[in-house]
Amino acid sequence: MVNATNLLPYEPSTDPKPLRVSSAEETEYGSVNINVGGGITTSAWCNKITVRVPVGAGAEHLTTEGADIKTGASTGWTPSAPTVSGGFAVITFTPARAVQFTGQIITLTLSNIAVNRTAGQVSIAIVESSSRTNGSFTNKDAAVEVDKFPAGFVFRNFAPEKIMVENGEVAVLRWEGSDAKYTMHWGDTPAGVSLDKERVWSTPRGLTTVTGFMLRAEVTAGGVTLTHTLTTAVTVRIPDLVVRNLTVQGPATFADSVSLSNTAKDLTVAGSVRGAGSNPLRVSQPAGLKVDAALNVAGASTLGGDVTANGSVTAVGTGKVVRIADLRGPYGAPLKINSHVNVLPGNSVTITDNLTANGNIKAGGNRVLREGDTLRFVSHTNRYLQEGPDYGGEKEVAQTSRIRYANARWGAQHVSSASSFGKEPEEMQEPEDLAQDERTVTPAPEL
């Protein structure tokens, strides 16, 4: 315990634990060890420590035999023999030279103490000669408390029935103890669970991680509450793990789902993300997979659902084919392309059904067909195809609505749009031919 004036911290411990008073039948002997300097962070120098042990038969006294106390100390410190004066056994511990305590601990030992017969709490006074610098030393007061439990008091053997349990299994703990108030502290119950006279206790739920337990025993004697604690721990086979930062140097295997509970955080993988064995990597949630950067697929891909492309879809290389007929829009409707379709050099587009264009069709930058254009068909004898009578002998008359024409005998001329494919520029055609073409060209019925 540290008070407002001392520079050095002090921490006592006893042997046995807890310290018990003597009875009429048997004298109890014990030791008090005082650790000095633990956890100090500021500069502190010391050239002497004096310990004053209360001598007498009361609850506030430690022993009636102060002169019989034996002393010891860490290397470099010399204790004096106890001198009994004014109700105290006084022992002075002196170093060979002033000691700077930052980063080190020394132990002062009082042993062969014949504990008196009255239970209670003893305050051992301490006077340190200390300074912030190696000079101008002054005396400063401190004290430590030591509990004396009733004669015959027992509190020991606190341990679990199984030092390791399965994940989710309840742990059972036992101990030996005299009548006392017992409080169990464990896991996420810092306030503790009151057990009173029980000597066995089971966790209220199964353990999922390594768990520490602290059992506190309280006895009222000499007008004060005496306290002693014991600790133990239970491990869990295949425990749950909660850490702040985790670095894994070797392979890691997850036998169940892995999730990021904080949606604002990223999962970064320096290598590959693979399915186990030959199984594919699956994204099965309704939200699907979103890729904000480039997606490179080195192998064959099968798309079992709808595909929506807000940008371009490009097939690169010979033999790489995107089949428009296999792609569907929302609700299974045919795919609609609202922008451009680029076919790279060396590739071709094959249309096995009707081609309908609401706009222009171009090739090589030139317009080839547009809505309202006229096509005329010419035979190998340079005769034009028309319906109705042939007055001039230059037309091939088609009098029936179901005529089958051989491809080898007919060719097509585009006469209404300027194009490199037309044999005769639009401005050089005769008006009557144009009129005749526009009059006679009609859609052929389907066969």
Short mmCIF file of C-alpha atoms in Angstrom, two decimals:
data_model
loop_
_atom_site.label_atom_id
_atom_site.label_comp_id
_atom_site.label_asym_id
_atom_site.label_seq_id
_atom_site.Cartn_x
_atom_site.Cartn_y
_atom_site.Cartn_z
CA MET A 1 0.00 0.00 0.00
CA VAL A 2 1.25 3.51 -0.84
CA ASN A 3 0.23 6.70 0.96
CA ALA A 4 0.54 10.32 -0.12
CA THR A 5 4.09 10.93 1.14
CA ASN A 6 6.24 7.95 0.18
CA LEU A 7 8.02 7.67 -3.18
CA LEU A 8 8.34 3.88 -3.21
CA PRO A 9 5.51 1.30 -3.55
CA TYR A 10 5.28 -1.64 -1.11
CA GLU A 11 3.53 -5.00 -1.58
CA PRO A 12 3.31 -7.57 1.29
CA SER A 13 2.80 -11.35 1.13
CA THR A 14 2.74 -14.00 3.85
CA ASP A 15 3.75 -17.61 4.34
CA PRO A 16 1.59 -19.52 5.03
CA LYS A 17 -1.30 -18.05 3.02
CA PRO A 18 -3.31 -16.95 4.85
CA LEU A 19 -1.44 -16.25 8.07
CA ARG A 20 -3.22 -17.87 11.08
CA VAL A 21 -3.10 -16.96 14.77
CA SER A 22 -1.77 -19.34 17.41
CA SER A 23 -4.01 -21.39 19.68
CA ALA A 24 -3.60 -22.47 23.30
CA GLU A 25 -2.43 -25.85 22.03
CA GLU A 26 -0.08 -24.75 19.24
CA THR A 27 2.01 -21.71 18.29
CA GLU A 28 1.73 -20.67 14.63
CA TYR A 29 4.86 -19.32 12.99
CA GLY A 30 4.88 -17.29 9.81
CA SER A 31 6.83 -14.92 7.58
CA VAL A 32 6.08 -11.54 6.01
CA ASN A 33 7.83 -10.55 2.77
CA ILE A 34 7.67 -6.94 1.59
CA ASN A 35 8.47 -6.22 -2.09
CA VAL A 36 9.69 -2.65 -2.67
CA GLY A 37 9.71 -0.68 -5.92
CA GLY A 38 7.42 -2.74 -8.14
CA GLY A 39 5.89 -0.77 -11.02
CA ILE A 40 7.61 2.54 -10.21
CA THR A 41 7.90 4.87 -13.22
CA THR A 42 9.33 8.07 -11.70
CA SER A 43 12.82 8.66 -10.42
CA ALA A 44 13.30 7.66 -6.74
CA TRP A 45 16.44 7.15 -4.68
CA CYS A 46 16.59 5.54 -1.24
CA ASN A 47 19.38 5.10 1.33
CA LYS A 48 17.42 3.49 4.22
CA ILE A 49 14.11 1.75 5.01
CA THR A 50 12.88 1.20 8.59
CA VAL A 51 10.12 -1.32 9.39
CA ARG A 52 8.08 -1.10 12.65
CA VAL A 53 6.19 -4.29 13.62
CA PRO A 54 3.45 -3.87 16.32
CA VAL A 55 4.20 -6.06 19.33
CA GLY A 56 1.46 -7.22 21.73
CA ALA A 57 -1.46 -9.63 22.23
CA GLY A 58 -4.23 -7.64 20.51
CA ALA A 59 -5.88 -7.93 17.09
CA GLU A 60 -3.77 -4.98 15.89
CA HIS A 61 -0.49 -6.63 17.00
CA LEU A 62 1.45 -9.26 15.04
CA THR A 63 3.44 -11.01 17.77
CA THR A 64 4.27 -10.92 21.45
CA GLU A 65 7.85 -11.99 20.73
CA GLY A 66 9.28 -9.12 18.68
CA ALA A 67 12.90 -9.78 19.63
CA ASP A 68 12.72 -13.30 18.09
CA ILE A 69 11.93 -12.04 14.55
CA LYS A 70 14.60 -13.00 12.02
CA THR A 71 15.38 -10.67 9.12
CA GLY A 72 16.73 -10.87 5.58
CA ALA A 73 16.96 -8.73 2.42
CA SER A 74 17.96 -8.70 -1.24
CA THR A 75 21.63 -8.60 -2.18
CA GLY A 76 23.26 -5.29 -1.34
CA TRP A 77 20.97 -4.53 1.61
CA THR A 78 21.84 -5.20 5.25
CA PRO A 79 19.09 -5.63 7.90
CA SER A 80 19.63 -4.84 11.56
CA ALA A 81 18.58 -7.08 14.45
CA PRO A 82 15.11 -6.19 15.77
CA THR A 83 14.98 -3.73 18.61
CA VAL A 84 11.79 -3.68 20.70
CA SER A 85 10.84 -0.17 21.76
CA GLY A 86 7.58 1.64 22.42
CA GLY A 87 5.44 -1.37 21.45
CA PHE A 88 7.27 -2.01 18.15
CA ALA A 89 9.97 -4.31 16.91
CA VAL A 90 12.11 -1.97 14.81
CA ILE A 91 14.30 -3.27 11.95
CA THR A 92 16.37 -1.02 9.68
CA PHE A 93 17.45 -2.09 6.15
CA THR A 94 20.42 -0.19 4.70
CA PRO A 95 22.03 -0.47 1.23
CA ALA A 96 25.77 -0.20 0.66
CA ARG A 97 25.03 3.07 -1.12
CA ALA A 98 21.93 4.96 -2.20
CA VAL A 99 19.85 2.95 -4.67
CA GLN A 100 17.88 4.24 -7.64
CA PHE A 101 14.68 2.16 -7.75
CA THR A 102 13.45 2.79 -11.27
CA GLY A 103 13.25 -0.67 -12.93
CA GLN A 104 14.20 -2.84 -9.96
CA ILE A 105 12.57 -4.54 -6.95
CA ILE A 106 14.07 -5.54 -3.60
CA THR A 107 12.54 -7.82 -0.95
CA LEU A 108 12.60 -7.25 2.80
CA THR A 109 11.97 -10.43 4.85
CA LEU A 110 10.61 -10.87 8.40
CA SER A 111 10.56 -14.54 9.45
CA ASN A 112 10.21 -16.77 12.53
CA ILE A 113 7.25 -14.66 13.65
CA ALA A 114 5.27 -16.29 16.49
CA VAL A 115 1.80 -15.01 15.58
CA ASN A 116 -0.27 -14.00 18.63
CA ARG A 117 -3.67 -15.55 19.47
CA THR A 118 -6.03 -12.73 18.38
CA ALA A 119 -7.33 -12.63 14.80
CA GLY A 120 -7.42 -9.24 13.10
CA GLN A 121 -5.54 -6.92 10.78
CA VAL A 122 -2.04 -5.62 11.53
CA SER A 123 -0.59 -2.41 10.09
CA ILE A 124 3.19 -2.57 9.73
CA ALA A 125 4.62 0.95 9.59
CA ILE A 126 7.42 1.84 7.17
CA VAL A 127 9.69 4.89 7.11
CA GLU A 128 11.75 5.43 3.95
CA SER A 129 14.64 7.84 3.56
CA SER A 130 14.19 8.85 -0.07
CA SER A 131 14.70 11.57 -2.66
CA ARG A 132 13.87 12.33 -6.30
CA THR A 133 17.60 12.83 -6.83
CA ASN A 134 20.64 11.25 -5.27
CA GLY A 135 20.74 13.80 -2.46
CA SER A 136 18.64 15.74 0.08
CA PHE A 137 17.09 12.55 1.53
CA THR A 138 14.10 12.95 3.86
CA ASN A 139 11.96 10.49 5.83
CA LYS A 140 8.57 9.59 4.34
CA ASP A 141 5.87 7.36 5.82
CA ALA A 142 4.19 4.28 4.34
CA ALA A 143 2.48 1.15 5.70
CA VAL A 144 1.35 -2.37 4.70
CA GLU A 145 -1.52 -4.45 6.17
CA VAL A 146 -1.32 -8.11 7.11
CA ASP A 147 -4.40 -10.23 7.95
CA LYS A 148 -4.34 -12.78 10.79
CA PHE A 149 -7.05 -15.38 10.26
CA PRO A 150 -8.60 -17.39 13.12
CA ALA A 151 -6.74 -20.42 14.44
CA GLY A 152 -7.29 -23.52 12.34
CA PHE A 153 -8.68 -21.54 9.38
CA VAL A 154 -8.33 -23.51 6.13
CA PHE A 155 -8.58 -22.20 2.58
CA ARG A 156 -6.71 -24.31 0.03
CA ASN A 157 -6.77 -26.75 -2.92
CA PHE A 158 -8.81 -24.54 -5.23
CA ALA A 159 -8.81 -26.37 -8.59
CA PRO A 160 -11.11 -27.50 -11.44
CA GLU A 161 -12.25 -31.12 -11.74
CA LYS A 162 -10.93 -31.02 -15.32
CA ILE A 163 -8.17 -28.65 -16.30
CA MET A 164 -9.42 -28.83 -19.91
CA VAL A 165 -13.04 -28.97 -21.11
CA GLU A 166 -14.65 -29.21 -24.53
CA ASN A 167 -15.81 -26.01 -26.17
CA GLY A 168 -19.23 -25.26 -24.66
CA GLU A 169 -18.75 -27.61 -21.70
CA VAL A 170 -19.46 -26.49 -18.13
CA ALA A 171 -16.48 -26.34 -15.73
CA VAL A 172 -16.72 -27.62 -12.15
CA LEU A 173 -14.41 -26.20 -9.45
CA ARG A 174 -13.79 -27.44 -5.88
CA TRP A 175 -11.81 -26.29 -2.83
CA GLU A 176 -11.27 -26.89 0.85
CA GLY A 177 -12.24 -24.13 3.26
CA SER A 178 -13.46 -23.24 6.70
CA ASP A 179 -16.68 -21.34 7.29
CA ALA A 180 -16.44 -18.07 5.37
CA LYS A 181 -18.17 -16.00 2.77
CA TYR A 182 -16.93 -17.09 -0.64
CA THR A 183 -17.17 -15.02 -3.83
CA MET A 184 -16.25 -16.37 -7.27
CA HIS A 185 -14.89 -13.99 -9.88
CA TRP A 186 -14.47 -15.24 -13.43
CA GLY A 187 -14.62 -14.30 -17.09
CA ASP A 188 -17.09 -11.48 -17.70
CA THR A 189 -18.48 -11.40 -14.12
CA PRO A 190 -16.12 -8.95 -12.33
CA ALA A 191 -18.71 -8.27 -9.63
CA GLY A 192 -18.48 -11.90 -8.54
CA VAL A 193 -20.95 -14.63 -7.60
CA SER A 194 -21.68 -15.16 -3.89
CA LEU A 195 -21.33 -18.81 -2.82
CA ASP A 196 -21.46 -18.55 1.00
CA LYS A 197 -20.84 -22.04 2.49
CA GLU A 198 -20.50 -24.05 -0.71
CA ARG A 199 -17.24 -25.85 -1.58
CA VAL A 200 -18.12 -26.80 -5.17
CA TRP A 201 -19.31 -24.62 -8.01
CA SER A 202 -20.22 -25.09 -11.67
CA THR A 203 -20.04 -22.35 -14.27
CA PRO A 204 -23.55 -21.17 -15.24
CA ARG A 205 -22.76 -21.76 -18.93
CA GLY A 206 -20.24 -23.64 -20.99
CA LEU A 207 -16.77 -22.23 -21.55
CA THR A 208 -15.63 -21.25 -25.03
CA THR A 209 -12.17 -19.87 -24.24
CA VAL A 210 -9.44 -20.16 -21.62
CA THR A 211 -10.93 -18.74 -18.42
CA GLY A 212 -9.33 -17.60 -15.18
CA PHE A 213 -11.12 -17.93 -11.81
CA MET A 214 -10.46 -16.08 -8.55
CA LEU A 215 -12.12 -17.27 -5.33
CA ARG A 216 -12.22 -14.84 -2.41
CA ALA A 217 -12.80 -15.89 1.19
CA GLU A 218 -13.96 -13.32 3.77
CA VAL A 219 -13.99 -13.69 7.57
CA THR A 220 -14.90 -11.01 10.11
CA ALA A 221 -12.54 -10.90 13.13
CA GLY A 222 -11.13 -8.21 15.39
CA GLY A 223 -13.70 -5.73 14.09
CA VAL A 224 -12.44 -5.93 10.48
CA THR A 225 -13.08 -8.10 7.43
CA LEU A 226 -10.15 -10.38 6.61
CA THR A 227 -9.79 -11.35 2.96
CA HIS A 228 -7.80 -14.02 1.18
CA THR A 229 -7.92 -15.12 -2.47
CA LEU A 230 -6.96 -18.18 -4.50
CA THR A 231 -6.78 -18.44 -8.30
CA THR A 232 -6.91 -21.13 -10.96
CA ALA A 233 -7.70 -21.50 -14.67
CA VAL A 234 -9.51 -23.85 -17.06
CA THR A 235 -8.46 -24.34 -20.68
CA VAL A 236 -10.79 -25.18 -23.57
CA ARG A 237 -10.05 -27.64 -26.35
CA ILE A 238 -10.44 -25.82 -29.67
CA PRO A 239 -11.40 -22.52 -27.99
CA ASP A 240 -13.09 -19.49 -29.46
CA LEU A 241 -10.54 -16.77 -30.03
CA VAL A 242 -10.99 -13.02 -29.69
CA VAL A 243 -7.89 -10.92 -30.33
CA ARG A 244 -7.13 -7.35 -31.28
CA ASN A 245 -4.34 -8.03 -33.75
CA LEU A 246 -3.54 -11.43 -35.26
CA THR A 247 -0.51 -12.42 -37.31
CA VAL A 248 -0.31 -16.00 -38.59
CA GLN A 249 3.11 -17.05 -39.88
CA GLY A 250 2.02 -20.44 -41.24
CA PRO A 251 -1.00 -21.99 -43.00
CA ALA A 252 -4.42 -21.37 -41.44
CA THR A 253 -7.40 -23.72 -41.85
CA PHE A 254 -10.98 -22.67 -41.08
CA ALA A 255 -13.38 -25.59 -40.67
CA ASP A 256 -16.46 -23.36 -40.54
CA SER A 257 -17.67 -20.00 -41.83
CA VAL A 258 -15.42 -16.94 -41.71
CA SER A 259 -17.03 -13.52 -41.56
CA LEU A 260 -16.09 -9.88 -41.07
CA SER A 261 -18.61 -8.52 -38.57
CA ASN A 262 -17.53 -4.93 -39.20
CA THR A 263 -18.75 -4.21 -42.73
CA ALA A 264 -16.52 -1.16 -42.94
CA LYS A 265 -13.39 -3.31 -42.87
CA ASP A 266 -11.68 -5.07 -45.76
CA LEU A 267 -10.33 -8.58 -46.16
CA THR A 268 -6.97 -8.27 -47.90
CA VAL A 269 -5.39 -11.34 -49.47
CA ALA A 270 -1.87 -11.13 -50.85
CA GLY A 271 -2.16 -14.49 -52.62
CA SER A 272 -5.06 -16.51 -53.97
CA VAL A 273 -8.50 -17.21 -52.54
CA ARG A 274 -9.41 -20.78 -53.46
CA GLY A 275 -12.09 -23.33 -52.78
CA ALA A 276 -11.02 -26.37 -50.78
CA GLY A 277 -9.49 -29.07 -52.99
CA SER A 278 -11.24 -29.14 -56.37
CA ASN A 279 -14.30 -27.30 -55.08
CA PRO A 280 -14.99 -23.87 -56.58
CA LEU A 281 -14.95 -20.67 -54.59
CA ARG A 282 -18.60 -19.74 -54.10
CA VAL A 283 -20.37 -16.45 -53.45
CA SER A 284 -23.83 -17.63 -52.40
CA GLN A 285 -25.38 -14.66 -50.61
CA PRO A 286 -28.19 -12.72 -52.36
CA ALA A 287 -25.96 -9.65 -52.45
CA GLY A 288 -23.63 -11.50 -54.82
CA LEU A 289 -20.09 -10.44 -55.67
CA LYS A 290 -19.09 -6.86 -56.41
CA VAL A 291 -15.74 -6.11 -58.04
CA ASP A 292 -14.76 -2.44 -58.05
CA ALA A 293 -11.51 -2.96 -59.91
CA ALA A 294 -10.46 -5.13 -62.85
CA LEU A 295 -11.60 -8.76 -62.84
CA ASN A 296 -9.25 -11.11 -64.70
CA VAL A 297 -10.50 -14.66 -65.31
CA ALA A 298 -7.81 -16.97 -66.65
CA GLY A 299 -10.01 -20.04 -67.10
CA ALA A 300 -13.37 -20.93 -68.59
CA SER A 301 -16.38 -19.27 -66.96
CA THR A 302 -19.96 -20.46 -66.69
CA LEU A 303 -22.65 -17.88 -65.96
CA GLY A 304 -25.83 -19.56 -64.72
CA GLY A 305 -27.83 -16.39 -64.17
CA ASP A 306 -28.36 -12.93 -65.59
CA VAL A 307 -25.37 -10.85 -66.69
CA THR A 308 -25.59 -7.07 -66.62
CA ALA A 309 -22.81 -5.02 -68.18
CA ASN A 310 -22.88 -1.27 -67.55
CA GLY A 311 -19.77 -0.87 -69.69
CA SER A 312 -18.20 -2.77 -72.59
CA VAL A 313 -18.04 -6.55 -73.01
CA THR A 314 -14.96 -7.42 -75.07
CA ALA A 315 -13.90 -10.83 -76.38
CA VAL A 316 -10.19 -10.81 -77.23
CA GLY A 317 -8.41 -13.27 -79.49
CA THR A 318 -9.38 -15.77 -82.17
CA GLY A 319 -11.93 -18.28 -81.05
CA LYS A 320 -13.18 -16.15 -78.17
CA VAL A 321 -16.93 -15.93 -78.77
CA VAL A 322 -19.66 -14.04 -76.93
CA ARG A 323 -22.99 -15.56 -77.98
CA ILE A 324 -25.63 -12.85 -77.88
CA ALA A 325 -28.36 -15.48 -78.09
CA ASP A 326 -27.22 -16.98 -74.78
CA LEU A 327 -27.32 -13.68 -72.90
CA ARG A 328 -30.59 -12.53 -71.41
CA GLY A 329 -31.75 -9.29 -69.89
CA PRO A 330 -34.02 -8.78 -66.84
CA TYR A 331 -36.77 -11.38 -66.35
CA GLY A 332 -35.40 -13.51 -69.17
CA ALA A 333 -35.98 -10.92 -71.91
CA PRO A 334 -33.58 -10.81 -74.87
CA LEU A 335 -30.38 -8.90 -74.30
CA LYS A 336 -30.61 -5.24 -75.28
CA ILE A 337 -27.46 -3.32 -76.16
CA ASN A 338 -27.92 0.41 -75.65
CA SER A 339 -24.38 1.33 -76.56
CA HIS A 340 -21.77 -0.01 -79.00
CA VAL A 341 -20.68 -3.55 -79.83
CA ASN A 342 -17.04 -3.58 -80.98
CA VAL A 343 -15.78 -6.52 -83.00
CA LEU A 344 -11.99 -6.48 -83.15
CA PRO A 345 -10.09 -7.20 -86.38
CA GLY A 346 -9.84 -10.87 -87.18
CA ASN A 347 -13.21 -11.63 -85.60
CA SER A 348 -16.64 -11.93 -87.18
CA VAL A 349 -20.29 -11.67 -86.22
CA THR A 350 -22.70 -14.34 -87.44
CA ILE A 351 -26.46 -13.68 -87.26
CA THR A 352 -28.57 -16.78 -87.77
CA ASP A 353 -31.94 -15.04 -87.46
CA ASN A 354 -33.51 -11.80 -88.67
CA LEU A 355 -31.52 -8.60 -88.26
CA THR A 356 -33.63 -5.57 -87.40
CA ALA A 357 -32.06 -2.11 -87.31
CA ASN A 358 -33.93 0.99 -86.13
CA GLY A 359 -30.94 3.10 -87.09
CA ASN A 360 -28.21 2.99 -89.73
CA ILE A 361 -26.00 0.04 -90.53
CA LYS A 362 -22.43 1.02 -91.43
CA ALA A 363 -19.36 -0.82 -92.64
CA GLY A 364 -15.88 0.69 -92.75
CA GLY A 365 -17.27 4.08 -91.72
CA ASN A 366 -19.72 4.19 -94.70
CA ARG A 367 -23.44 3.86 -94.32
CA VAL A 368 -24.61 0.68 -96.01
CA LEU A 369 -28.31 0.44 -95.18
CA ARG A 370 -30.80 2.77 -93.58
CA GLU A 371 -34.51 2.76 -93.00
CA GLY A 372 -36.42 3.34 -96.31
CA ASP A 373 -33.50 2.32 -98.56
CA THR A 374 -34.22 0.37 -101.79
CA LEU A 375 -32.65 -2.87 -102.96
CA ARG A 376 -33.07 -4.26 -106.47
CA PHE A 377 -32.18 -7.73 -107.67
CA VAL A 378 -30.43 -8.38 -111.02
CA SER A 379 -30.23 -11.69 -112.84
CA HIS A 380 -27.18 -13.00 -114.66
CA THR A 381 -28.71 -11.61 -117.86
CA ASN A 382 -28.84 -8.11 -116.30
CA ARG A 383 -32.62 -8.17 -116.12
CA TYR A 384 -34.34 -6.58 -113.10
CA LEU A 385 -36.87 -8.38 -110.91
CA GLN A 386 -40.33 -6.78 -110.64
CA GLU A 387 -44.00 -7.61 -110.26
CA GLY A 388 -46.47 -6.87 -113.06
CA PRO A 389 -46.16 -6.74 -116.87
CA ASP A 390 -42.84 -6.11 -118.61
CA TYR A 391 -43.40 -3.48 -121.29
CA GLY A 392 -39.87 -2.75 -122.27
CA GLY A 393 -38.39 -6.17 -122.00
CA GLU A 394 -35.82 -5.06 -119.45
CA LYS A 395 -37.63 -6.48 -116.41
CA GLU A 396 -38.02 -10.05 -115.18
CA VAL A 397 -41.73 -10.30 -114.51
CA ALA A 398 -42.82 -12.10 -111.32
CA GLN A 399 -46.53 -12.85 -111.55
CA THR A 400 -46.85 -15.05 -108.51
CA SER A 401 -46.50 -14.30 -104.84
CA ARG A 402 -44.59 -17.49 -104.05
CA ILE A 403 -41.46 -17.68 -106.20
CA ARG A 404 -38.22 -19.47 -105.17
CA TYR A 405 -35.09 -17.74 -106.55
CA ALA A 406 -31.70 -19.39 -106.79
CA ASN A 407 -28.85 -17.42 -105.17
CA ALA A 408 -26.55 -18.29 -108.02
CA ARG A 409 -28.74 -16.49 -110.53
CA TRP A 410 -29.54 -13.28 -108.68
CA GLY A 411 -27.50 -10.42 -107.30
CA ALA A 412 -28.55 -7.37 -105.22
CA GLN A 413 -27.86 -3.71 -105.96
CA HIS A 414 -28.27 -0.93 -103.35
CA VAL A 415 -29.65 2.00 -105.37
CA SER A 416 -30.96 4.52 -102.81
CA SER A 417 -27.85 5.31 -100.65
CA ALA A 418 -24.43 6.40 -101.82
CA SER A 419 -22.15 3.46 -101.18
CA SER A 420 -19.10 1.76 -102.57
CA PHE A 421 -21.25 -1.32 -102.95
CA GLY A 422 -23.58 0.26 -105.57
CA LYS A 423 -22.66 -0.23 -109.22
CA GLU A 424 -24.45 2.95 -110.19
CA PRO A 425 -24.31 6.17 -108.10
CA GLU A 426 -27.66 7.38 -106.87
CA GLU A 427 -27.47 10.70 -108.74
CA MET A 428 -26.78 8.95 -112.09
CA GLN A 429 -29.80 6.64 -112.04
CA GLU A 430 -32.66 7.38 -114.38
CA PRO A 431 -35.77 8.78 -112.65
CA GLU A 432 -38.05 6.19 -114.12
CA ASP A 433 -35.78 3.41 -112.94
CA LEU A 434 -35.80 4.81 -109.43
CA ALA A 435 -39.55 5.21 -109.56
CA GLN A 436 -39.96 1.76 -110.98
CA ASP A 437 -37.69 0.34 -108.27
CA GLU A 438 -39.53 2.10 -105.51
CA ARG A 439 -42.81 0.98 -107.02
CA THR A 440 -41.99 -2.65 -107.63
CA VAL A 441 -39.84 -3.65 -104.68
CA THR A 442 -41.99 -5.41 -102.11
CA PRO A 443 -41.15 -7.84 -99.33
CA ALA A 444 -41.07 -11.44 -100.47
CA PRO A 445 -43.38 -13.68 -98.55
CA GLU A 446 -41.78 -16.19 -96.22
CA LEU A 447 -41.46 -19.66 -97.70
#
